[in-house]
Structures are given as C-alpha cells and as structure tokens.
GROMACS .gro file of C-alpha atoms in nm:
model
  420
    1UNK     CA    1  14.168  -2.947  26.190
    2UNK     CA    2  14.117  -3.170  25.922
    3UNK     CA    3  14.350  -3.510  25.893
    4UNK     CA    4  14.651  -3.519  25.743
    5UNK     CA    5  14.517  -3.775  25.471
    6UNK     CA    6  14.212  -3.559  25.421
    7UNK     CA    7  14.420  -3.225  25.323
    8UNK     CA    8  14.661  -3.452  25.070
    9UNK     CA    9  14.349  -3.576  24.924
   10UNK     CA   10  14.186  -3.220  24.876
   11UNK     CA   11  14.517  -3.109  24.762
   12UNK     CA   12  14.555  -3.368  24.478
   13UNK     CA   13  14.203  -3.320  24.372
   14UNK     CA   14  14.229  -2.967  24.366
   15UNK     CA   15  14.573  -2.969  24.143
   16UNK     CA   16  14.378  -3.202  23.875
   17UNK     CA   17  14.118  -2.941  23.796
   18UNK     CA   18  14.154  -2.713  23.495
   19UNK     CA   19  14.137  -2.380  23.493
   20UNK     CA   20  13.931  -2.215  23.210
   21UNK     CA   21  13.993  -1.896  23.089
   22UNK     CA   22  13.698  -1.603  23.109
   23UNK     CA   23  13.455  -1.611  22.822
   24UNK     CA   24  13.516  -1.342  22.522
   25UNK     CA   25  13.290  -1.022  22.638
   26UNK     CA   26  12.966  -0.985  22.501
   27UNK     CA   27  12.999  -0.696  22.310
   28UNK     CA   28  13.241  -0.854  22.088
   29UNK     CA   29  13.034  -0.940  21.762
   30UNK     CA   30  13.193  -1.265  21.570
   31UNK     CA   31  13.044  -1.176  21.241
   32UNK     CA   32  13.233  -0.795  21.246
   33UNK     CA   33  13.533  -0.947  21.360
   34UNK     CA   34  13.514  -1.169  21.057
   35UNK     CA   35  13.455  -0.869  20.821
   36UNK     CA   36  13.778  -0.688  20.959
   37UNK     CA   37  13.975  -0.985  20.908
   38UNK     CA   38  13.836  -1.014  20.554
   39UNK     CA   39  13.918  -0.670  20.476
   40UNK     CA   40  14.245  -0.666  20.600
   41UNK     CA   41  14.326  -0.988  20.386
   42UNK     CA   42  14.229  -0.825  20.075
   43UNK     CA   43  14.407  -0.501  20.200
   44UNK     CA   44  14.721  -0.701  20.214
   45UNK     CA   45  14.660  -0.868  19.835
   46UNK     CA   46  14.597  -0.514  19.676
   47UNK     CA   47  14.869  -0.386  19.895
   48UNK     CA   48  15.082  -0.681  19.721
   49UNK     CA   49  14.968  -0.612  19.395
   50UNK     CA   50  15.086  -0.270  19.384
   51UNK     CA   51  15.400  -0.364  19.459
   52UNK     CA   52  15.393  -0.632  19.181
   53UNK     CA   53  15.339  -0.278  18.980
   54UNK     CA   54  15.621  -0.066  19.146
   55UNK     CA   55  15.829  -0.351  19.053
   56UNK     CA   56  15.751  -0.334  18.695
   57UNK     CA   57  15.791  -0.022  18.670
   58UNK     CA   58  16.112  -0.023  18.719
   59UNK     CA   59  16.209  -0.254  18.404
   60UNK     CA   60  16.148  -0.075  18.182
   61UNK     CA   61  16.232   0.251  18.390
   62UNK     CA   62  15.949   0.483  18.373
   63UNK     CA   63  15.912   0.751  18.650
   64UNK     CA   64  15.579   0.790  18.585
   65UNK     CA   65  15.463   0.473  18.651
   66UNK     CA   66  15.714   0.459  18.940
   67UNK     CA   67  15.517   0.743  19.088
   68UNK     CA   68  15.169   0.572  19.036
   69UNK     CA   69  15.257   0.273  19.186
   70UNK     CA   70  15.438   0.457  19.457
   71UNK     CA   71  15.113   0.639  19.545
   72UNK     CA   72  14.924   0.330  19.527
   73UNK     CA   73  15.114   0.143  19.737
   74UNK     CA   74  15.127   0.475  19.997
   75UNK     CA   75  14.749   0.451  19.964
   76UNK     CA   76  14.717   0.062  20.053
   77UNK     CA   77  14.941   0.109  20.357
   78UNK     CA   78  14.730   0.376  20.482
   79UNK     CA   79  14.415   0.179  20.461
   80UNK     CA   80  14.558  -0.140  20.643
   81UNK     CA   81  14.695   0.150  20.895
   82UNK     CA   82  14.337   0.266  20.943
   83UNK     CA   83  14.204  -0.094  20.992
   84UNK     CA   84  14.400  -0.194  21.256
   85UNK     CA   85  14.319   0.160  21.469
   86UNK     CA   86  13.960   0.092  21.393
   87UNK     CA   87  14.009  -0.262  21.540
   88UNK     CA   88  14.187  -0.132  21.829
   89UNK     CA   89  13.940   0.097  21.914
   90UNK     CA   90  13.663  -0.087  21.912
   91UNK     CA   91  13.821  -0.472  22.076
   92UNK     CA   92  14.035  -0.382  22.360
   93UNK     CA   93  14.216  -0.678  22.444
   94UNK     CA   94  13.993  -0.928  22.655
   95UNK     CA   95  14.156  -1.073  22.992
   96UNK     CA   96  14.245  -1.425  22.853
   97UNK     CA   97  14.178  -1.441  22.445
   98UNK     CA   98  14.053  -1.747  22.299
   99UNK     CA   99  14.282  -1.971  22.110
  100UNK     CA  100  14.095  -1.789  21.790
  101UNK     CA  101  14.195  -1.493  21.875
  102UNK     CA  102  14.556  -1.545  21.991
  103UNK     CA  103  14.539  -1.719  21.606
  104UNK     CA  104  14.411  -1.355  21.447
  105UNK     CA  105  14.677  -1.143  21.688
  106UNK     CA  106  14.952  -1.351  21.512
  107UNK     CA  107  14.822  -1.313  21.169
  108UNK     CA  108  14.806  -0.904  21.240
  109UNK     CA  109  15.145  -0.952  21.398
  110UNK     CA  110  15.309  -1.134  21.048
  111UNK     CA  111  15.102  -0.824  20.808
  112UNK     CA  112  15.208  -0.585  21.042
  113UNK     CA  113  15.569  -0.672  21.000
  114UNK     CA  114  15.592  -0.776  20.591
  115UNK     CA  115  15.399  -0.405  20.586
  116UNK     CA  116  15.750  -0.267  20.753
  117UNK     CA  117  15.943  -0.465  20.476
  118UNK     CA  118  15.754  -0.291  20.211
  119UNK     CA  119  15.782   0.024  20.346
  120UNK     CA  120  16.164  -0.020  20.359
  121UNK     CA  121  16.178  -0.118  20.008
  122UNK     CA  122  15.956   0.164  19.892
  123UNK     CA  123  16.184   0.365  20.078
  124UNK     CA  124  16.486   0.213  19.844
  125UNK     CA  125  16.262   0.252  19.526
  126UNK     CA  126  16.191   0.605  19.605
  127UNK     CA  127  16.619   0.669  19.672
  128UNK     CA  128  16.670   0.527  19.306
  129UNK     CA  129  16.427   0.698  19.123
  130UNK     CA  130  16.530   1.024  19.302
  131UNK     CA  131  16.906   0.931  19.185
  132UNK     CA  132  16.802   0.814  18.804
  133UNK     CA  133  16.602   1.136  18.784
  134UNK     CA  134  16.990   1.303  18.848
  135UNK     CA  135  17.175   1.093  18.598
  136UNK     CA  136  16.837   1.238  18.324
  137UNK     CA  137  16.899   1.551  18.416
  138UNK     CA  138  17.307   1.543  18.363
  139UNK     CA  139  17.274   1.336  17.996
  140UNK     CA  140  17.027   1.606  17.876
  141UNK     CA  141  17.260   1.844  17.996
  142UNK     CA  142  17.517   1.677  17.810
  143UNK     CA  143  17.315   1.592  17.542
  144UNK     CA  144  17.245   1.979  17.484
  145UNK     CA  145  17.611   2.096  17.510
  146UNK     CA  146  17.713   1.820  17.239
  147UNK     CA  147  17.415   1.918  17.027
  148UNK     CA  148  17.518   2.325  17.051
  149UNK     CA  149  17.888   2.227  16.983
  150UNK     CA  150  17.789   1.990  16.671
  151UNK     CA  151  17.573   2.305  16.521
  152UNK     CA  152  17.861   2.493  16.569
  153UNK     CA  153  18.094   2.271  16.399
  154UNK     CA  154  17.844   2.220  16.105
  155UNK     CA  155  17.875   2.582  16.077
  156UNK     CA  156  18.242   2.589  16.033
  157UNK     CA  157  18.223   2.315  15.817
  158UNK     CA  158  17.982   2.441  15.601
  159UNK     CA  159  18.138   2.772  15.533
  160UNK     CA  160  18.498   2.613  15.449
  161UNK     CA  161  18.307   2.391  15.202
  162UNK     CA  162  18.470   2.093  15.363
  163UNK     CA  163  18.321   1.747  15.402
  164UNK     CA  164  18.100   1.578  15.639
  165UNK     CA  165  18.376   1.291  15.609
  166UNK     CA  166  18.692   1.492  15.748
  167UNK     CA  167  18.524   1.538  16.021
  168UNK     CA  168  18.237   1.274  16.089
  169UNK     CA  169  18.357   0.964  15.881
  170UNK     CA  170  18.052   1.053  15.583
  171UNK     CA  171  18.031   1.199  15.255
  172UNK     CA  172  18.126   1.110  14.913
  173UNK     CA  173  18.482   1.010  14.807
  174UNK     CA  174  18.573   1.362  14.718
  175UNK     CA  175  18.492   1.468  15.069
  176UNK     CA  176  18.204   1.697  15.012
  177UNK     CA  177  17.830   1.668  15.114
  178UNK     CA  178  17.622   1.366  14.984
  179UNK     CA  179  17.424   1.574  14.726
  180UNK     CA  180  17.411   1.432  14.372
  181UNK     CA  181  17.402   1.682  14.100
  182UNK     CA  182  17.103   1.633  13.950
  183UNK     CA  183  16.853   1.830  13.705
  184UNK     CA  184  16.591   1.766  14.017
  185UNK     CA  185  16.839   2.018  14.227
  186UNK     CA  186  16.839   2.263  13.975
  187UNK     CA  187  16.473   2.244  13.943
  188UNK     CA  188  16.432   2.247  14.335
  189UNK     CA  189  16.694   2.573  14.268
  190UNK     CA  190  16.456   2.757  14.074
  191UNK     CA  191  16.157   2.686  14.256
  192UNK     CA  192  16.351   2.882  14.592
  193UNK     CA  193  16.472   3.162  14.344
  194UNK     CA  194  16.084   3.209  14.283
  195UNK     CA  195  15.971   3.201  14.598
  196UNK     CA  196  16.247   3.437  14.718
  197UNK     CA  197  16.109   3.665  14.468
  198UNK     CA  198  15.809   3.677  14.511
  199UNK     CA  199  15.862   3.677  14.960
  200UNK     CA  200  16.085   3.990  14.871
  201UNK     CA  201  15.869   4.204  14.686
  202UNK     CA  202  15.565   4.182  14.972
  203UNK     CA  203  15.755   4.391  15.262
  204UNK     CA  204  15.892   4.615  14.941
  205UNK     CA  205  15.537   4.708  14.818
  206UNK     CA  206  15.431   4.730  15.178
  207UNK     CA  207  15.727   4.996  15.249
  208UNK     CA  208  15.601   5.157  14.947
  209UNK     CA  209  15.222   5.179  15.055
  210UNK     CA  210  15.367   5.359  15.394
  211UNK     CA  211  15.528   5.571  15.238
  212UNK     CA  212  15.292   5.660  14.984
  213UNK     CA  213  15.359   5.583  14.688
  214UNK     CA  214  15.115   5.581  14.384
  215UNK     CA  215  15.169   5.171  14.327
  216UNK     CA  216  14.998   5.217  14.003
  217UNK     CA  217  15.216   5.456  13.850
  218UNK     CA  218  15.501   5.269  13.947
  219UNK     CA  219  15.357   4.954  13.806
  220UNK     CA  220  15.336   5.169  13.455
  221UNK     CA  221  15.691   5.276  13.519
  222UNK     CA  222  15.807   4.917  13.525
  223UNK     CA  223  15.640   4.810  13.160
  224UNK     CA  224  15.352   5.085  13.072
  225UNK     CA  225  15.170   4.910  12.797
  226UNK     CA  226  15.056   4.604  13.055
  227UNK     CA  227  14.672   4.557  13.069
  228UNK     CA  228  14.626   4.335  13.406
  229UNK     CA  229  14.299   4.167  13.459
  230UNK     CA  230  14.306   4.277  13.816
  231UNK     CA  231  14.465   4.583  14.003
  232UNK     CA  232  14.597   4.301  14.243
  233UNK     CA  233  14.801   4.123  13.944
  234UNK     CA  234  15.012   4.465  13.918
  235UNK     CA  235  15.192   4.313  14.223
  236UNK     CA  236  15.390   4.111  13.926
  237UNK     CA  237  15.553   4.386  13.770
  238UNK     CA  238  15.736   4.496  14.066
  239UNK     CA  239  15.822   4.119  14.087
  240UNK     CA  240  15.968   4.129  13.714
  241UNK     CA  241  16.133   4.463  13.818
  242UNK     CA  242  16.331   4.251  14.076
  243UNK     CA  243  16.389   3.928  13.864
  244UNK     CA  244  16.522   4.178  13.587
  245UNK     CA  245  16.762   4.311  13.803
  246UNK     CA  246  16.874   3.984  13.997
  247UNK     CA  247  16.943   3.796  13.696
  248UNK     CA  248  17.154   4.048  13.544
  249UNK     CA  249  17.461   3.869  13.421
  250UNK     CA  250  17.337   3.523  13.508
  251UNK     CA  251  17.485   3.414  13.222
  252UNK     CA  252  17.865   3.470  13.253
  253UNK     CA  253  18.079   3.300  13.491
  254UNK     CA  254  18.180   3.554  13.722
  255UNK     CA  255  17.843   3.688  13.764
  256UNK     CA  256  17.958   4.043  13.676
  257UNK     CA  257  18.177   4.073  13.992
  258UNK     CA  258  18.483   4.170  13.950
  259UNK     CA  259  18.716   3.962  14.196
  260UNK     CA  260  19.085   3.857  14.145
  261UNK     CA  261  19.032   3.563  14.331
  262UNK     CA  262  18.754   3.402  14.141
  263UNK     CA  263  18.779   3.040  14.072
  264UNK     CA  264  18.600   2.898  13.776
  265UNK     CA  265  18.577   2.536  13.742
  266UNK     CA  266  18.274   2.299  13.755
  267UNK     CA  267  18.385   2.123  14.066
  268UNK     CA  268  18.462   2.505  14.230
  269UNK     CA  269  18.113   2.641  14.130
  270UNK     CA  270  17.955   2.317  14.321
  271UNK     CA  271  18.172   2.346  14.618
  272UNK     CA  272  18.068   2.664  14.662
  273UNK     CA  273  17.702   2.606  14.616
  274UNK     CA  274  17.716   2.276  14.858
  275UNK     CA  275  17.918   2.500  15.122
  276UNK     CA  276  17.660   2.801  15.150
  277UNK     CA  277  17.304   2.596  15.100
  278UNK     CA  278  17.231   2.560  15.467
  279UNK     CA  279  17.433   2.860  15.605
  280UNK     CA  280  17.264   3.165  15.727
  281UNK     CA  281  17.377   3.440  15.449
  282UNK     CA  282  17.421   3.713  15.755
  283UNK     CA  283  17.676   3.488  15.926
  284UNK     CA  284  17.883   3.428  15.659
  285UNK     CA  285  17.876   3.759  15.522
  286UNK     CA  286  17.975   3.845  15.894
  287UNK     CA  287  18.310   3.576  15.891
  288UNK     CA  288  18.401   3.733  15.515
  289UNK     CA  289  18.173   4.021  15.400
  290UNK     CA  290  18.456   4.096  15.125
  291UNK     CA  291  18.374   3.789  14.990
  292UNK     CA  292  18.237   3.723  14.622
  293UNK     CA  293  17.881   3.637  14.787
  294UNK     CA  294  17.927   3.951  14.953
  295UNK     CA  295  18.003   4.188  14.671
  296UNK     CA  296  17.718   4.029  14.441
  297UNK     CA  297  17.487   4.103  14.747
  298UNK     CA  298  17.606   4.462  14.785
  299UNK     CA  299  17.624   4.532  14.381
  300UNK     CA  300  17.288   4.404  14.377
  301UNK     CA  301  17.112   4.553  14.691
  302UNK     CA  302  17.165   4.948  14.514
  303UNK     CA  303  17.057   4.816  14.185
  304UNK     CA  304  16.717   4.666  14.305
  305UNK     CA  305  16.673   4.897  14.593
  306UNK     CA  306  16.652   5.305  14.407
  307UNK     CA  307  16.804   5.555  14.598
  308UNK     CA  308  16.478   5.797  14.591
  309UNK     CA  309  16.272   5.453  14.720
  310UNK     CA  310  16.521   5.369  15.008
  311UNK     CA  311  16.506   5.756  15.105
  312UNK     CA  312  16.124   5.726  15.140
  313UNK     CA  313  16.161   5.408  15.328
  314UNK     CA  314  16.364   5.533  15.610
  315UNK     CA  315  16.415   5.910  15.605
  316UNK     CA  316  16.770   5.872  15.504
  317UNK     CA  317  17.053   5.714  15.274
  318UNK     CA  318  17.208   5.590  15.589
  319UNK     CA  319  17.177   5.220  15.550
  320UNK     CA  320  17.300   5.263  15.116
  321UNK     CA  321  17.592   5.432  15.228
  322UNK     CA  322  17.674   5.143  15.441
  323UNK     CA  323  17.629   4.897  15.192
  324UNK     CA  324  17.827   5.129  14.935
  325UNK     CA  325  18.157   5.138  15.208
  326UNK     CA  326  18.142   4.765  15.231
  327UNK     CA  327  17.908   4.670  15.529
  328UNK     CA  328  17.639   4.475  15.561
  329UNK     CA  329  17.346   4.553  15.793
  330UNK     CA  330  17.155   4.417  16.043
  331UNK     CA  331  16.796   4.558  15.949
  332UNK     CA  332  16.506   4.330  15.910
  333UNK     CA  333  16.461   4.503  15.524
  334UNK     CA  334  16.846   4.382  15.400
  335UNK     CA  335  16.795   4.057  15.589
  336UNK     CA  336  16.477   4.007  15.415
  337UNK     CA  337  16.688   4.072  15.070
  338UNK     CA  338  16.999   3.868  15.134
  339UNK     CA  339  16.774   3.551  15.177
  340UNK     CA  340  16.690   3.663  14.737
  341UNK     CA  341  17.059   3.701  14.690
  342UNK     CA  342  17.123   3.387  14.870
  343UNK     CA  343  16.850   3.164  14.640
  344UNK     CA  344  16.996   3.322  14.308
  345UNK     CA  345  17.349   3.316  14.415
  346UNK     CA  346  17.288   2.928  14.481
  347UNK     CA  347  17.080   2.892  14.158
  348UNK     CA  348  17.421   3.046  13.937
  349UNK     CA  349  17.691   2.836  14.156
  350UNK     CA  350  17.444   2.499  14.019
  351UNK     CA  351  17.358   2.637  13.660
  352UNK     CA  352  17.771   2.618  13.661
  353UNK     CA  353  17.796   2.306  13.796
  354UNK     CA  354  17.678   2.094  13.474
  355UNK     CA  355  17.831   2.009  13.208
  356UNK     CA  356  17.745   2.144  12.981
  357UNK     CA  357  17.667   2.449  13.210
  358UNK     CA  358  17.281   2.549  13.205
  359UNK     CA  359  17.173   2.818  13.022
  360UNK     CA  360  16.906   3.073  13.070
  361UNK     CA  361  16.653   3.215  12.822
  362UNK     CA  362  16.445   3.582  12.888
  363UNK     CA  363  16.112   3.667  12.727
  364UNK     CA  364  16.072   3.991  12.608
  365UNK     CA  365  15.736   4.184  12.619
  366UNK     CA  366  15.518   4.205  12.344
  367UNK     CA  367  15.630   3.812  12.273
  368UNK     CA  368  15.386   3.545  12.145
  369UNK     CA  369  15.302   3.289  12.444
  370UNK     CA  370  15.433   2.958  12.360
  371UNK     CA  371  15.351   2.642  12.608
  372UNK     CA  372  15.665   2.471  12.510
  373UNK     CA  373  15.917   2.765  12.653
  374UNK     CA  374  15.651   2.972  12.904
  375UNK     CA  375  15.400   2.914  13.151
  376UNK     CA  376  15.121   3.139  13.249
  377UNK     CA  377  15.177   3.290  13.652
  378UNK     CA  378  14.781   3.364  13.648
  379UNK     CA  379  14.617   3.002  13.601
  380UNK     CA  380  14.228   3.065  13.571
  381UNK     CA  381  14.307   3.263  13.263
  382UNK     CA  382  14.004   3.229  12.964
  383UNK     CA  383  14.109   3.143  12.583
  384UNK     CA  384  13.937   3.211  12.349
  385UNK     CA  385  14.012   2.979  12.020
  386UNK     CA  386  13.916   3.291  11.757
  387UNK     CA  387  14.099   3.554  11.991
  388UNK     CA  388  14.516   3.577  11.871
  389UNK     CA  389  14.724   3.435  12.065
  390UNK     CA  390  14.813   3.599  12.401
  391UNK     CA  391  15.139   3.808  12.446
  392UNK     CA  392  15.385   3.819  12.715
  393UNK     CA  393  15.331   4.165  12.933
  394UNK     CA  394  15.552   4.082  13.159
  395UNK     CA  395  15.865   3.807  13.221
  396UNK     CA  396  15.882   3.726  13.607
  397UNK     CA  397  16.122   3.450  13.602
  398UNK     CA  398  16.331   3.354  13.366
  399UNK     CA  399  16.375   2.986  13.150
  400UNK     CA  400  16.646   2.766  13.140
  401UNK     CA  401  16.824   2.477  12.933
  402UNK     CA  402  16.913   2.200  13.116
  403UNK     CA  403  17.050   1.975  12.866
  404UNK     CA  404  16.811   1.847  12.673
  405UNK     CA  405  16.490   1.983  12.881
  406UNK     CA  406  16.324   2.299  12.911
  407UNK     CA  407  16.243   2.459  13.262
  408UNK     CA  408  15.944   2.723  13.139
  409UNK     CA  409  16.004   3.104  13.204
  410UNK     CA  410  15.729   3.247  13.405
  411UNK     CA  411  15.525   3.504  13.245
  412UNK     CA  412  15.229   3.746  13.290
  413UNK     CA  413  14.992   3.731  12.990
  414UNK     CA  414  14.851   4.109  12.924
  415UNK     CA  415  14.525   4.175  12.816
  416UNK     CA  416  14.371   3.834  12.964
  417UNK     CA  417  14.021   3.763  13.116
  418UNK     CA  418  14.005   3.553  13.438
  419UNK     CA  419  13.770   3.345  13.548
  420UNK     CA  420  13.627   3.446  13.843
   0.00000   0.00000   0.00000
C-alpha cells in the first residue's frame, strides 16, 4: 500500500487533468458539411422570400398570386425538409461533437423552429383565402340576383313609359329617358327602318325559294316594266313590295288604326316612342296585345304577308287566322316581322314628335332621278353624260322632311349598267 500522502498527491494530480473529448470520425468531410450548411442558408432566404410574396399578395388580394406563393413557399419547405434527412443520413451524431458542431446543431435547431412558424402562418393564409373565396362567391351571387331584378324593373319601366328618375334618381325634368329629340334620332330612325327591311325580306324570299316559287315572275308582279342590271338586284322589288305596304298611312296621325283610346300630342307620340325603343316587341305585345302597337302589327302582318304565300309557307292558314282573332305568335317567321313593325312603328311615334311633325315624300316609278331628293341603292352604277337621265324603277324607302333638310328616298334606277 502506497502512503497516505502519496494517494492525496495522485488524487490531486489526477483531478487537474482535462478530459478531451473523442476526435470527429474520419469519414466526416469538412468541406460537404460546409456545402449543406450553405445550402440550407440560402434554402432559408428563398424560403423567406416567398413569404415576402405570400404577404403581398394579400394587399392587394389576389388568389392567384396567393396560390403561387403558397406553392412556392410549400416547395421551399420541402427542400429544407429534404436537406436535413440527407444530413441525417449521412452524419450520425458523433460521441462528443466539437464546439463547431454543437454551433451548426443550434443553428438547424433555430431554422427548424421559424420553419414551424411559417408553416402555422401559411396555415392561417390558406384559412383566409379559403373564407374570401366564400364572401366572392356570395357577392356574385348577389350581384346576379340584383342585376336579374334591375332588368326586370327596366322592363316594367320601359313599357309604362315612366322615367329612369321615379325610380333611380335620373332622367330629365319631365321624368322620361335622357334622349334629346334630335334630327340625328330620326336619321338613326330611318337607318333601323331600312335595315329592318331589308333583314325581313331575306327569310321571306328564302320561304319562297322552298316553296317554289318562280322569284322572277313575282319580281314582274311587283313593278313589270323594271330592267335590273343583275337577276340578284330583283331582290329589291320584293323589298319595295314591303316598304309599300309598311308605310301605308305613315302620314296621318293615327297610323290608320282605328283605336278609341289614341292619344295625339307631340309629347304622347315621344313617350311612346322612348317607352318601346329597348323593349322586346313579343313581350309587350304579350303584357297588352290589344294594344295600338299590337293592332298596327296585326293590320300589317295580312297586308304584307298574302294569304296564297303564307299557305305555301306552311301548309296552312293556321298562323293568319291567329293573327286575324287577335293573337300573336310565337314562330320564328312573325318574330322575324314584328322586329319591321317595331323599327317603323318607332320611326312614326318620332316623325310625330317634331314640331313641325316630319313629313314623308314617295317616288313613283317611271320618275326622273334627282340627287337632291333620291339616292341610288346600287352604287357602282355607270353614267353616261349623252345617255337621259336615269328613271326610278323602283322606290325602296321612302324620303322625308325634317324641317328644313332632306333625308333622300332610296331608289332602284332601271335600265342601269354596273360596273363590274
């Protein structure tokens, strides 16, 4: 046994050693070590900057920026997620880590939990635009039952011939539509009375190639002394057989209708035209088919439509004798001629308007052609300076006088040359 000095002396300098911890394995390369750490630094900033963006996003709210960001930021969370399992993997944790690495553990400890704050918040981001994407959905829902109740009430409005300002705060002081009466409108009017015309008489010559008719000897029928530079150009004498018969009694008030509750007064006539310019002529007809509108379209449906030409349309007087008991069908065909009623129904309610009232001028055939009061339908027509001077074969639209101006009637010049 060893003295009792001896084994404090052993003792003391035993207790004043230090103990080292083991050396980091050799396997362990520095230099990848320091490549994970780098990537998972620049991990974190593109994991930040992403939700920089997903922040933005939200002012101003746009989903789908929100979702880009949101996958972004999914993405960068999966790639830090992957980097520390790689680093696992491949560095089990040594017996006694250096004071470098107990320095990286707590830096992977500090990512690891701000990574669980951003997932929280992403979490939060993705519960609000799930609950905005709700409140869009009920305001266009909303926004779709106001618009369908506002058409609606326009309708109503419309056909009463009351103002925009009874019932939205606008209009003019005597409570009607904001239109001014104007020799533009009329002009505009006339215009839609032509194209009606001429929109009306396609399906009718159509319905009369099915059912075969001879479309030249009808064309002779309508005004036989006509020489047309074209076959084609006959198509304007069944539109002068339906101007003809449209504009029969433009010029008197009451439109030859015969009505006991006709009102005729300038202010009356424009009411009436302001209150049925946007309307769909089926629907009011279907609220008041007795109505003036609706007798002019009924007296005017069996004048242009012959009985022999409806027969061969359809097989059958089925759809005249409705008209002629008061109705008004749904076909496609008296559809397609109540939108013609409609544009010269219109175009007599504003002739009446002015003051003094327009009037309207025909062209008979056989007339001289005069630029002043007539202008050619066919426009690639030759002159010829020693020829006479052209006459009218056929009127298609009428003119009118609209105070002091002329609006030219709209003719077909017979016996013509066109340039080709």
């Amino acid at each position: 046994m060893l003295p009792t000095g001896v084994k404090d002396n052993q003792l003391r300098e035993s207790n004043s050693q230090k103990v080292h911890p083991q050396p980091m394995e050799e396997n362990q390369n520095p230099e990848a070590v320091e490549s994970l750490v780098s990537k998972i630094f620049t991990n974190v900033s593109s994991l930040k900057s992403a939700y920089i963006q997903l922040q933005s996003a939200h002012t101003p709210y746009d989903p789908d920026k929100i979702q880009a960001a949101d996958r972004l930021v999914i993405s960068e969370l999966k790639n830090l997620s992957e980097l520390k399992h790689f680093y696992r993997e491949n560095n089990p944790k040594p017996v006694c880590a250096s004071p470098q690495d107990s320095r990286l553990a707590a830096e992977i400890q500090e990512q690891q939990s701000l990574l669980k704050t951003y997932e929280v918040m992403v979490k939060k981001f993705q519960s609000e635009i799930h609950n905005k994407d709700s409140e869009i959905g009920q305001l266009q829902q909303q926004i779709e039952e106001a618009n369908q109740k506002r058409v609606k009430l326009e309708k109503n409005i419309k056909l009463r011939g009351l103002s925009t300002k009874e019932s939205e705060g606008s209009g003019d002081e005597n409570g009607f539509f904001p239109v001014d009466l104007t020799p533009d409108l009329f002009t505009a009017a006339v215009e839609s009375a032509s194209k009606a015309i001429h929109d009306f008489s396609k399906p009718l010559i159509n319905m009369m190639k099915a059912a075969g008719w001879d479309l030249d000897a009808a064309a002779d029928s309508i005004e036989p002394d006509v020489v047309y530079a074209k076959r084609a150009h006959k198509k304007y004498a069944f539109e002068s057989h339906i101007c003809q018969k449209m504009f029969s009694g433009f010029q008197q008030e009451s439109f030859s209708i015969n009505s006991d509750n006709l009102i005729i007064n300038k202010e009356s006539f424009f009411h009436q035209f302001l209150a049925l310019r946007e309307m769909d002529p089926l629907d009011m007809l279907g609220q008041n088919p007795d109505s003036n509108f609706g007798k002019f379209c009924r007296s005017k449906y069996l004048v242009v439509v012959h009985p022999k030409m409806e027969a061969s349309f359809f097989g059958n007087l089925d759809q005249r004798n409705y008209v002629m008991g008061g109705g008004h069908p749904r076909t496609p065909f008296y559809q397609a001629f109540l939108k013609l009623a409609k544009s010269i129904w219109l175009l007599h309610r504003l002739a009446f308007s002015f003051d003094p009232i327009v009037k309207v001028f025909q062209v008979q055939s056989g007339s001289e052609f005069s630029e002043v009061y007539m202008e050619s339908v066919v426009k690639n027509l030759i002159m010829d300076e020693n020829d006479q001077k052209p006459k009218v074969g056929l009127m298609v639209l009428p003119g009118f006088w609209i105070g002091g101006s002329v609006i030219q009637s709209r003719v077909y010049l017979s016996g013509m040359k066109v340039a080709e």
